[in-house]
Tab-separated table of C-alpha atoms and ligand atoms in Angstrom:
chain	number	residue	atom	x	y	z
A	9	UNK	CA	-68.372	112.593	-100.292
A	10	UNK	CA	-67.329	116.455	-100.375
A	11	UNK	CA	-67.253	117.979	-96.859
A	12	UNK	CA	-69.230	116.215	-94.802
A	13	UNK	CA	-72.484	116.458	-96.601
A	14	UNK	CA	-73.249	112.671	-95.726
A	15	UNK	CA	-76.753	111.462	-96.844
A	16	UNK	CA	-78.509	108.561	-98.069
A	17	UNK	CA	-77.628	108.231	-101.216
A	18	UNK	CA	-75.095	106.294	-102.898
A	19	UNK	CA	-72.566	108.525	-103.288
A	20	UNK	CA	-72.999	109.978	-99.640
A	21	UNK	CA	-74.825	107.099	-97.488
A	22	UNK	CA	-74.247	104.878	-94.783
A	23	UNK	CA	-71.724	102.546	-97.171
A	24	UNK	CA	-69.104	105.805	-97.066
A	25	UNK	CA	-69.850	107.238	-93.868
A	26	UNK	CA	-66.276	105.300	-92.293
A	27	UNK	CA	-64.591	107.575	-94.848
A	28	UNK	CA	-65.794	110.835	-92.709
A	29	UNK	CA	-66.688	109.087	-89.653
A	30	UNK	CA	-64.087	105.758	-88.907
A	31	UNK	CA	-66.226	105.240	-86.165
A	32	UNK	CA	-68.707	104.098	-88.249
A	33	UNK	CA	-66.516	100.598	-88.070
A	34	UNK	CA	-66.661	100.652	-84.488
A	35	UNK	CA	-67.751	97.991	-81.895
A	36	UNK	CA	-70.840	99.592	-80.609
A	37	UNK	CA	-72.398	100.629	-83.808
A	38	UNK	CA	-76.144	101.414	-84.494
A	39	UNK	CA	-78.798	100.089	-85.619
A	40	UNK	CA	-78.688	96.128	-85.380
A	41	UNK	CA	-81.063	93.712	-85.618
A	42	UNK	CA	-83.049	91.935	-82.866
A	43	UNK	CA	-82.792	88.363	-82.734
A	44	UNK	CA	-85.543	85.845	-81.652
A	45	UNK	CA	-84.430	85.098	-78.447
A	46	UNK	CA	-83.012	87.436	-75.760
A	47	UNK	CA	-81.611	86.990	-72.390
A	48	UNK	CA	-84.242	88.124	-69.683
A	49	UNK	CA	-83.145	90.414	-67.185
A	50	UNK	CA	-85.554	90.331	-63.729
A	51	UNK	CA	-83.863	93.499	-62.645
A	52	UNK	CA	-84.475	95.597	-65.545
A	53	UNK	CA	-87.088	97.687	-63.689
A	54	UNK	CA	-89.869	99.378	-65.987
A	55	UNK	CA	-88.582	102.565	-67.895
A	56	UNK	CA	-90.448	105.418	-66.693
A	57	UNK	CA	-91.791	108.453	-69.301
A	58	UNK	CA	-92.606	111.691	-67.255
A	59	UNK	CA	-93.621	113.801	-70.034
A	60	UNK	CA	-96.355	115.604	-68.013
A	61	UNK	CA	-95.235	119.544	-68.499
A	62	UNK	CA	-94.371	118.822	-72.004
A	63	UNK	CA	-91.962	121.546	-73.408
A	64	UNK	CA	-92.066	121.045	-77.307
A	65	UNK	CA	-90.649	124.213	-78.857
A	66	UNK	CA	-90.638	123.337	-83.414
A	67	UNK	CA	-90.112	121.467	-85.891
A	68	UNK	CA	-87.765	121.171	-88.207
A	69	UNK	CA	-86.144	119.516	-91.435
A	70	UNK	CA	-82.590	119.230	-91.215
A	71	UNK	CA	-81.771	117.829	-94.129
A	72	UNK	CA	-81.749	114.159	-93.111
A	73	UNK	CA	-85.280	113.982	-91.298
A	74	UNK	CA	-88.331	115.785	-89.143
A	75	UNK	CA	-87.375	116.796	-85.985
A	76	UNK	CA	-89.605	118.176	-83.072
A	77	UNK	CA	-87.138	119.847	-80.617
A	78	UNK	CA	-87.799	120.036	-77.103
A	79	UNK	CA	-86.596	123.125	-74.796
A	80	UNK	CA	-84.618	121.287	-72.536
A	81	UNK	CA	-83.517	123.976	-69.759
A	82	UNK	CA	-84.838	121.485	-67.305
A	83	UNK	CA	-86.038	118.544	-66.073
A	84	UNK	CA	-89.805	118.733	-66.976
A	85	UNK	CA	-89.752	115.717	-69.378
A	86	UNK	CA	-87.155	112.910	-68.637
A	87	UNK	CA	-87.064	109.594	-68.815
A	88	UNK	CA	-85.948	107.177	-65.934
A	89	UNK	CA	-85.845	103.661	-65.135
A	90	UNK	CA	-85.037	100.519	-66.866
A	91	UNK	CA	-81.457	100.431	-67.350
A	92	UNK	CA	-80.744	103.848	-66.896
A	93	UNK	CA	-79.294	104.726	-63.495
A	94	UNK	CA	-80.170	108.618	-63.910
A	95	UNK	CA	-82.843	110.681	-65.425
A	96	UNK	CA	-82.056	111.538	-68.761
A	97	UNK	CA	-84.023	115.032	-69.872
A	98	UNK	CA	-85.332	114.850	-73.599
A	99	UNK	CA	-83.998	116.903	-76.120
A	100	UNK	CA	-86.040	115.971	-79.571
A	101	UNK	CA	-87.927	113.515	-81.603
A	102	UNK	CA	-87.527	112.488	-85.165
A	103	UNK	CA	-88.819	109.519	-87.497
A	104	UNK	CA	-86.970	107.432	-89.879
A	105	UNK	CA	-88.877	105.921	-92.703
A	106	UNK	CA	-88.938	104.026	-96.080
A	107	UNK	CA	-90.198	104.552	-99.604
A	108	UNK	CA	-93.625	103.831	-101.213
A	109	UNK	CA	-94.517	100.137	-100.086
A	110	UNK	CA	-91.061	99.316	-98.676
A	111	UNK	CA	-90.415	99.271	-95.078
A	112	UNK	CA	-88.306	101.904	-93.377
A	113	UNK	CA	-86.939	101.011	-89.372
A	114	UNK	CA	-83.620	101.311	-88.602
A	115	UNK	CA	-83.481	98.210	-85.792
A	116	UNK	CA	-84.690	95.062	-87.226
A	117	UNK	CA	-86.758	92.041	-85.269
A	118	UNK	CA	-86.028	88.671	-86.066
A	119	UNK	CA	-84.724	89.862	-89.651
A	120	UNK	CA	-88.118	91.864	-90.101
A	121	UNK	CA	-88.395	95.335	-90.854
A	122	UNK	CA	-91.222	98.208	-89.590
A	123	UNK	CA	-92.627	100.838	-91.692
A	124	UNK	CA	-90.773	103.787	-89.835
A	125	UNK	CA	-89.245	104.208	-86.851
A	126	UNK	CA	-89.995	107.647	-83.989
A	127	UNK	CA	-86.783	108.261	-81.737
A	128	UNK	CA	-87.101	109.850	-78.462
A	129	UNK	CA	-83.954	111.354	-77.952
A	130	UNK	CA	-82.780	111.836	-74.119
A	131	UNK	CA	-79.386	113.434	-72.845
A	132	UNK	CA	-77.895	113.088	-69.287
A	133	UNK	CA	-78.258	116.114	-67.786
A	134	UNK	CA	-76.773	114.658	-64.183
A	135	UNK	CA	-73.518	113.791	-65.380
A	136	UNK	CA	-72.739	116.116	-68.321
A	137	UNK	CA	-73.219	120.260	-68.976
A	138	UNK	CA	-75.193	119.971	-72.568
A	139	UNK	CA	-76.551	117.581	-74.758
A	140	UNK	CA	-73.719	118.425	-77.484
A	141	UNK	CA	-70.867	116.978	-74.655
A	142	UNK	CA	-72.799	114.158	-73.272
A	143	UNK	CA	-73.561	113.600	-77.013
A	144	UNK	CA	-70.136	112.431	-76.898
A	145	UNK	CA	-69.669	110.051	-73.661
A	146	UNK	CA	-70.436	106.446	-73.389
A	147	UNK	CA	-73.438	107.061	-71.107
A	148	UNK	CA	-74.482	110.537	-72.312
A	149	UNK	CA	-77.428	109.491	-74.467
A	150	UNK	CA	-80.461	107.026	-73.702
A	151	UNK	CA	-83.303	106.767	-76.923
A	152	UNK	CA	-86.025	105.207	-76.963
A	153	UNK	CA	-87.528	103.858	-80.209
A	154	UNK	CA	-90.551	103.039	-81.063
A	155	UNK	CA	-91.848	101.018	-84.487
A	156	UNK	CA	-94.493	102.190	-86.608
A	157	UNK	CA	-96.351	99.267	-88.713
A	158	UNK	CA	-99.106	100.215	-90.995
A	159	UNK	CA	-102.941	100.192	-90.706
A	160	UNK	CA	-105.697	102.463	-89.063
A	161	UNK	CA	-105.434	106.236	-88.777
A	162	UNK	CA	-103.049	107.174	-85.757
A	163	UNK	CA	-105.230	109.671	-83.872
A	164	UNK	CA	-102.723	112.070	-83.033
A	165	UNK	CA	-100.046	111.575	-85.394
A	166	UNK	CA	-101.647	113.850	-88.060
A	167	UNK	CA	-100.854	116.889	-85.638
A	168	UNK	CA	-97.351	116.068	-86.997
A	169	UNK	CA	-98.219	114.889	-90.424
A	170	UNK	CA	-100.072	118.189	-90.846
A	171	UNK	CA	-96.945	120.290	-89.941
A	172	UNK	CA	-95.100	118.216	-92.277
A	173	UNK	CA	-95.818	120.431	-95.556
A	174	UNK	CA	-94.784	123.642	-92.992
A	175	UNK	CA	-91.086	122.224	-93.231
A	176	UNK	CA	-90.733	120.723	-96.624
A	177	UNK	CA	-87.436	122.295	-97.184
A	178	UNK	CA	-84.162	121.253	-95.375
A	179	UNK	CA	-83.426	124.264	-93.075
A	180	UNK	CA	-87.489	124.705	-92.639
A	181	UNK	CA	-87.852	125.318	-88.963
A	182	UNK	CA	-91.548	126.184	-87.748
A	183	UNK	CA	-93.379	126.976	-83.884
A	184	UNK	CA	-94.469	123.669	-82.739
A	185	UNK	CA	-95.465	123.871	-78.848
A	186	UNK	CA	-97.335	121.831	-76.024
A	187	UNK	CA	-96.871	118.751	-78.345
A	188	UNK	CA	-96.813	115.960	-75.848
A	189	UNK	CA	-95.023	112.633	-77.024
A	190	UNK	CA	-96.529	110.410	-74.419
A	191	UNK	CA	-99.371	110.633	-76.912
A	192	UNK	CA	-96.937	108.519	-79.244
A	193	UNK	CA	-96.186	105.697	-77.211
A	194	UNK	CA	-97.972	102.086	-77.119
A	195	UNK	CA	-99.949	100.739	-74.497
A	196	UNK	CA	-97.544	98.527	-73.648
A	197	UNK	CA	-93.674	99.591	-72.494
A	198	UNK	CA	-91.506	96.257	-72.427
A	199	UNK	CA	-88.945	96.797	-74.321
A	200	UNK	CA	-85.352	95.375	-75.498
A	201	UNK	CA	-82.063	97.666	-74.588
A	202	UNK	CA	-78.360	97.258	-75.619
A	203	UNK	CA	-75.703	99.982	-75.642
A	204	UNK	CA	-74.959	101.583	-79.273
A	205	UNK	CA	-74.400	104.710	-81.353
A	206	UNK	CA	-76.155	107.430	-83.070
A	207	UNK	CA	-77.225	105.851	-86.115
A	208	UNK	CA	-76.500	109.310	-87.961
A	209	UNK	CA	-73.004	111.004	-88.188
A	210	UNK	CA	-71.138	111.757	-86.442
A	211	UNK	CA	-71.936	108.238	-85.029
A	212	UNK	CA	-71.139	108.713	-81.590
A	213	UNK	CA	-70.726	105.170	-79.421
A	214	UNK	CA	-73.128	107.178	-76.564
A	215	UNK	CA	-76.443	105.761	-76.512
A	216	UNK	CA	-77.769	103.197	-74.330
A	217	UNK	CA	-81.054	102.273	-76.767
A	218	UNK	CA	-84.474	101.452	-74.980
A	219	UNK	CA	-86.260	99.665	-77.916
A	220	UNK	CA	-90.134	99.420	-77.283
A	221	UNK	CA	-91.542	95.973	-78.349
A	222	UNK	CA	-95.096	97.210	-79.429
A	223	UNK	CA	-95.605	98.849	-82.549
A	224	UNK	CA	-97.882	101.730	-82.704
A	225	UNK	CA	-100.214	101.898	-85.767
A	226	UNK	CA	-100.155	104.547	-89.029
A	227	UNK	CA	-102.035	104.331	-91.966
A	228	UNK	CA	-100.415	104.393	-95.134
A	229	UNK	CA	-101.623	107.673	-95.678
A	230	UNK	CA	-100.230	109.173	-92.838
A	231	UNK	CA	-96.612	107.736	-93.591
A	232	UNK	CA	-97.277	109.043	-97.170
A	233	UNK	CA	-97.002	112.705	-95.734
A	234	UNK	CA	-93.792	112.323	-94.767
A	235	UNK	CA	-92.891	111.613	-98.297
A	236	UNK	CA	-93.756	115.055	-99.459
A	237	UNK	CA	-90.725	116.634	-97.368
A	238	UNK	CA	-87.513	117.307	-99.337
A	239	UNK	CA	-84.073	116.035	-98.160
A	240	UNK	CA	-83.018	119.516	-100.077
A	241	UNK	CA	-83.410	122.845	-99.597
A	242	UNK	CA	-85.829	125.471	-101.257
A	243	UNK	CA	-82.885	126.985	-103.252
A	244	UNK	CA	-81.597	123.796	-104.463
A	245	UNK	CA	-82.723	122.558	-108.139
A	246	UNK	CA	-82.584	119.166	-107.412
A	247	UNK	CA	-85.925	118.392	-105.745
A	248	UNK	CA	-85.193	115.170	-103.718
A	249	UNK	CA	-87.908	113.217	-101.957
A	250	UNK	CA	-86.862	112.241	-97.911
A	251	UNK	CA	-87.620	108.798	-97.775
A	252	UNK	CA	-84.772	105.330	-97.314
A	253	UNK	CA	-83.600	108.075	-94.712
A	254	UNK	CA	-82.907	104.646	-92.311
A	255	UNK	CA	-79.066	103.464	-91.476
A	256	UNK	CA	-79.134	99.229	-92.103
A	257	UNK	CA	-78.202	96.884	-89.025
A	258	UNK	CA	-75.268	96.812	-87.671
A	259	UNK	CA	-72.337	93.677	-86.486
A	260	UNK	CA	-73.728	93.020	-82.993
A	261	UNK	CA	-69.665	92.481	-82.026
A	262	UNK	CA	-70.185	90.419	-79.032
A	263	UNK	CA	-72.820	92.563	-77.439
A	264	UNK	CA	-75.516	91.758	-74.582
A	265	UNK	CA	-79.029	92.432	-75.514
A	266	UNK	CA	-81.182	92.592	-72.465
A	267	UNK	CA	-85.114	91.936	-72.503
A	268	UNK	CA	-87.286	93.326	-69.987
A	269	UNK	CA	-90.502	91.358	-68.999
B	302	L4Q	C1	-72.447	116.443	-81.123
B	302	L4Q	C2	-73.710	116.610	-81.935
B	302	L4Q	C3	-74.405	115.285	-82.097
B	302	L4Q	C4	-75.764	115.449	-82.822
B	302	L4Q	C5	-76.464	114.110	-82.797
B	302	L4Q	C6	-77.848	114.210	-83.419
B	302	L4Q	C7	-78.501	112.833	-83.460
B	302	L4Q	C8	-79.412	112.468	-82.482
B	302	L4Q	C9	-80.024	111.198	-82.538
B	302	L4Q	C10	-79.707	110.305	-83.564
B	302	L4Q	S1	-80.450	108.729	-83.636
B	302	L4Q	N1	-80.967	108.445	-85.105
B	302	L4Q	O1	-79.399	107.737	-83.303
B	302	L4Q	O2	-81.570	108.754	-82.698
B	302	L4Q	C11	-78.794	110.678	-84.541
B	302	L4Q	C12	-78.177	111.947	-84.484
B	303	ZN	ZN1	-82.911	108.354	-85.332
């Protein structure tokens, strides 16, 4: 792997990632699969989304997926509650997903594997000065993710599918505002949480993970748009489709996973 130009591929994936990024072996590692039955926890409170003056700002392919980034300046969209013991302000979204027909999640559920996966990235603005340092301490990070299974239209996702062809090219960055996510989320907020990592270099052991139980829905077609972005660049020959852009499960290493209700 030359540099660190890490990837999904064979040459560059998640099986030689420990070669840039030892932490990659580490005891807190992201994603990992969700087993059947998980201790309860009666004083996990309900996690709280206060999106209300939402502050999206573009969206962008960075080589490795589609990111909507937030302008995070303040505290006009955080999340609180459930395990968190501050508010943590969000910084961006992004999706992880499969190929044609094969299923694309990062966190697994009993084994079983979603379409895609949406990750609201949050950073602890209390505690730490920017999201780059608290990217970087054991409680600096909270995301919540949120599985994507296959069937009817989404209603609002195609605002996002139909920016998709605007940033085809990694390094395509487009305007993208008053994009609220809270339009993303499922009816219902119960949700599994464990403390991990980044499940991207550089792999950082900082994210307490806030896993929603409900799916939301996307057709096939929708998911199919985010097969016609490019993990490369428009000056690159190679033309390569982003899709398998998902890290596998992880060795759970002893870990607690909490359930709430
Ligand atoms: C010091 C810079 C760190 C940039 C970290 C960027 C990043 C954010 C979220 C995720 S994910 N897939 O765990 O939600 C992966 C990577
Ligand atoms: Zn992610």
């Amino acid at each position: 792997m030359n540099g660190n130009h890490w990837g999904y591929s064979k040459e560059n994936g998640p099986d030689v990632w420990h070669k840039n990024y030892p932490v990659a072996l580490g005891s807190r590692q992201s994603p990992i699969d969700i087993p059947r039955q998980v201790s309860h926890d009666p004083s996990l409170g309900p996690i709280v989304l206060d999106y209300d003056h939402c502050t999206s700002i573009n969206i962008s392919n960075n080589g490795h997926s589609v990111v909507v980034n937030f302008d995070d300046t303040d505290d006009r969209s955080v999340i609180h509650g459930g395990p968190l013991e501050n508010p943590y302000r969000l910084k961006q979204f992004h999706f992880h997903w499969g190929g044609k027909g094969c299923d694309g999640s990062e966190h697994t559920v009993a084994g079983n594997s979603y379409a895609s996966e949406l990750h609201l990235v949050h950073w602890n603005a209390v505690k730490y000065q920017s999201f780059d340092q608290a990217a970087t301490a054991p409680d600096g990070l909270a995301v919540v993710g949120i599985f994507l299974e296959t069937g009817d239209d989404h209603r609002w996702l195609h605002t996002i599918t139909d920016a998709m062809y605007m940033v085809k090219y990694k390094g395509s960055v487009t305007d993208f505002k008053g994009f609220n996510p809270k339009c993303l989320l499922p009816s219902n907020l119960h949700f599994w949480t464990y403390l991990g990592s980044l499940t991207t270099p550089p792999l950082h052991e900082s994210v307490t993970w806030i896993l929603l139980k409900e799916p939301i829905v996307v057709s096939e077609k929708q998911l199919g748009k985010f097969r016609l972005v490019l993990f490369t660049g428009e000056e690159e020959d190679q033309r390569l489709r982003m899709e398998n852009n998902f890290r596998t499960p992880q060795p759970l290493k002893g870990r607690r996973i909490r359930s709430s209700n």
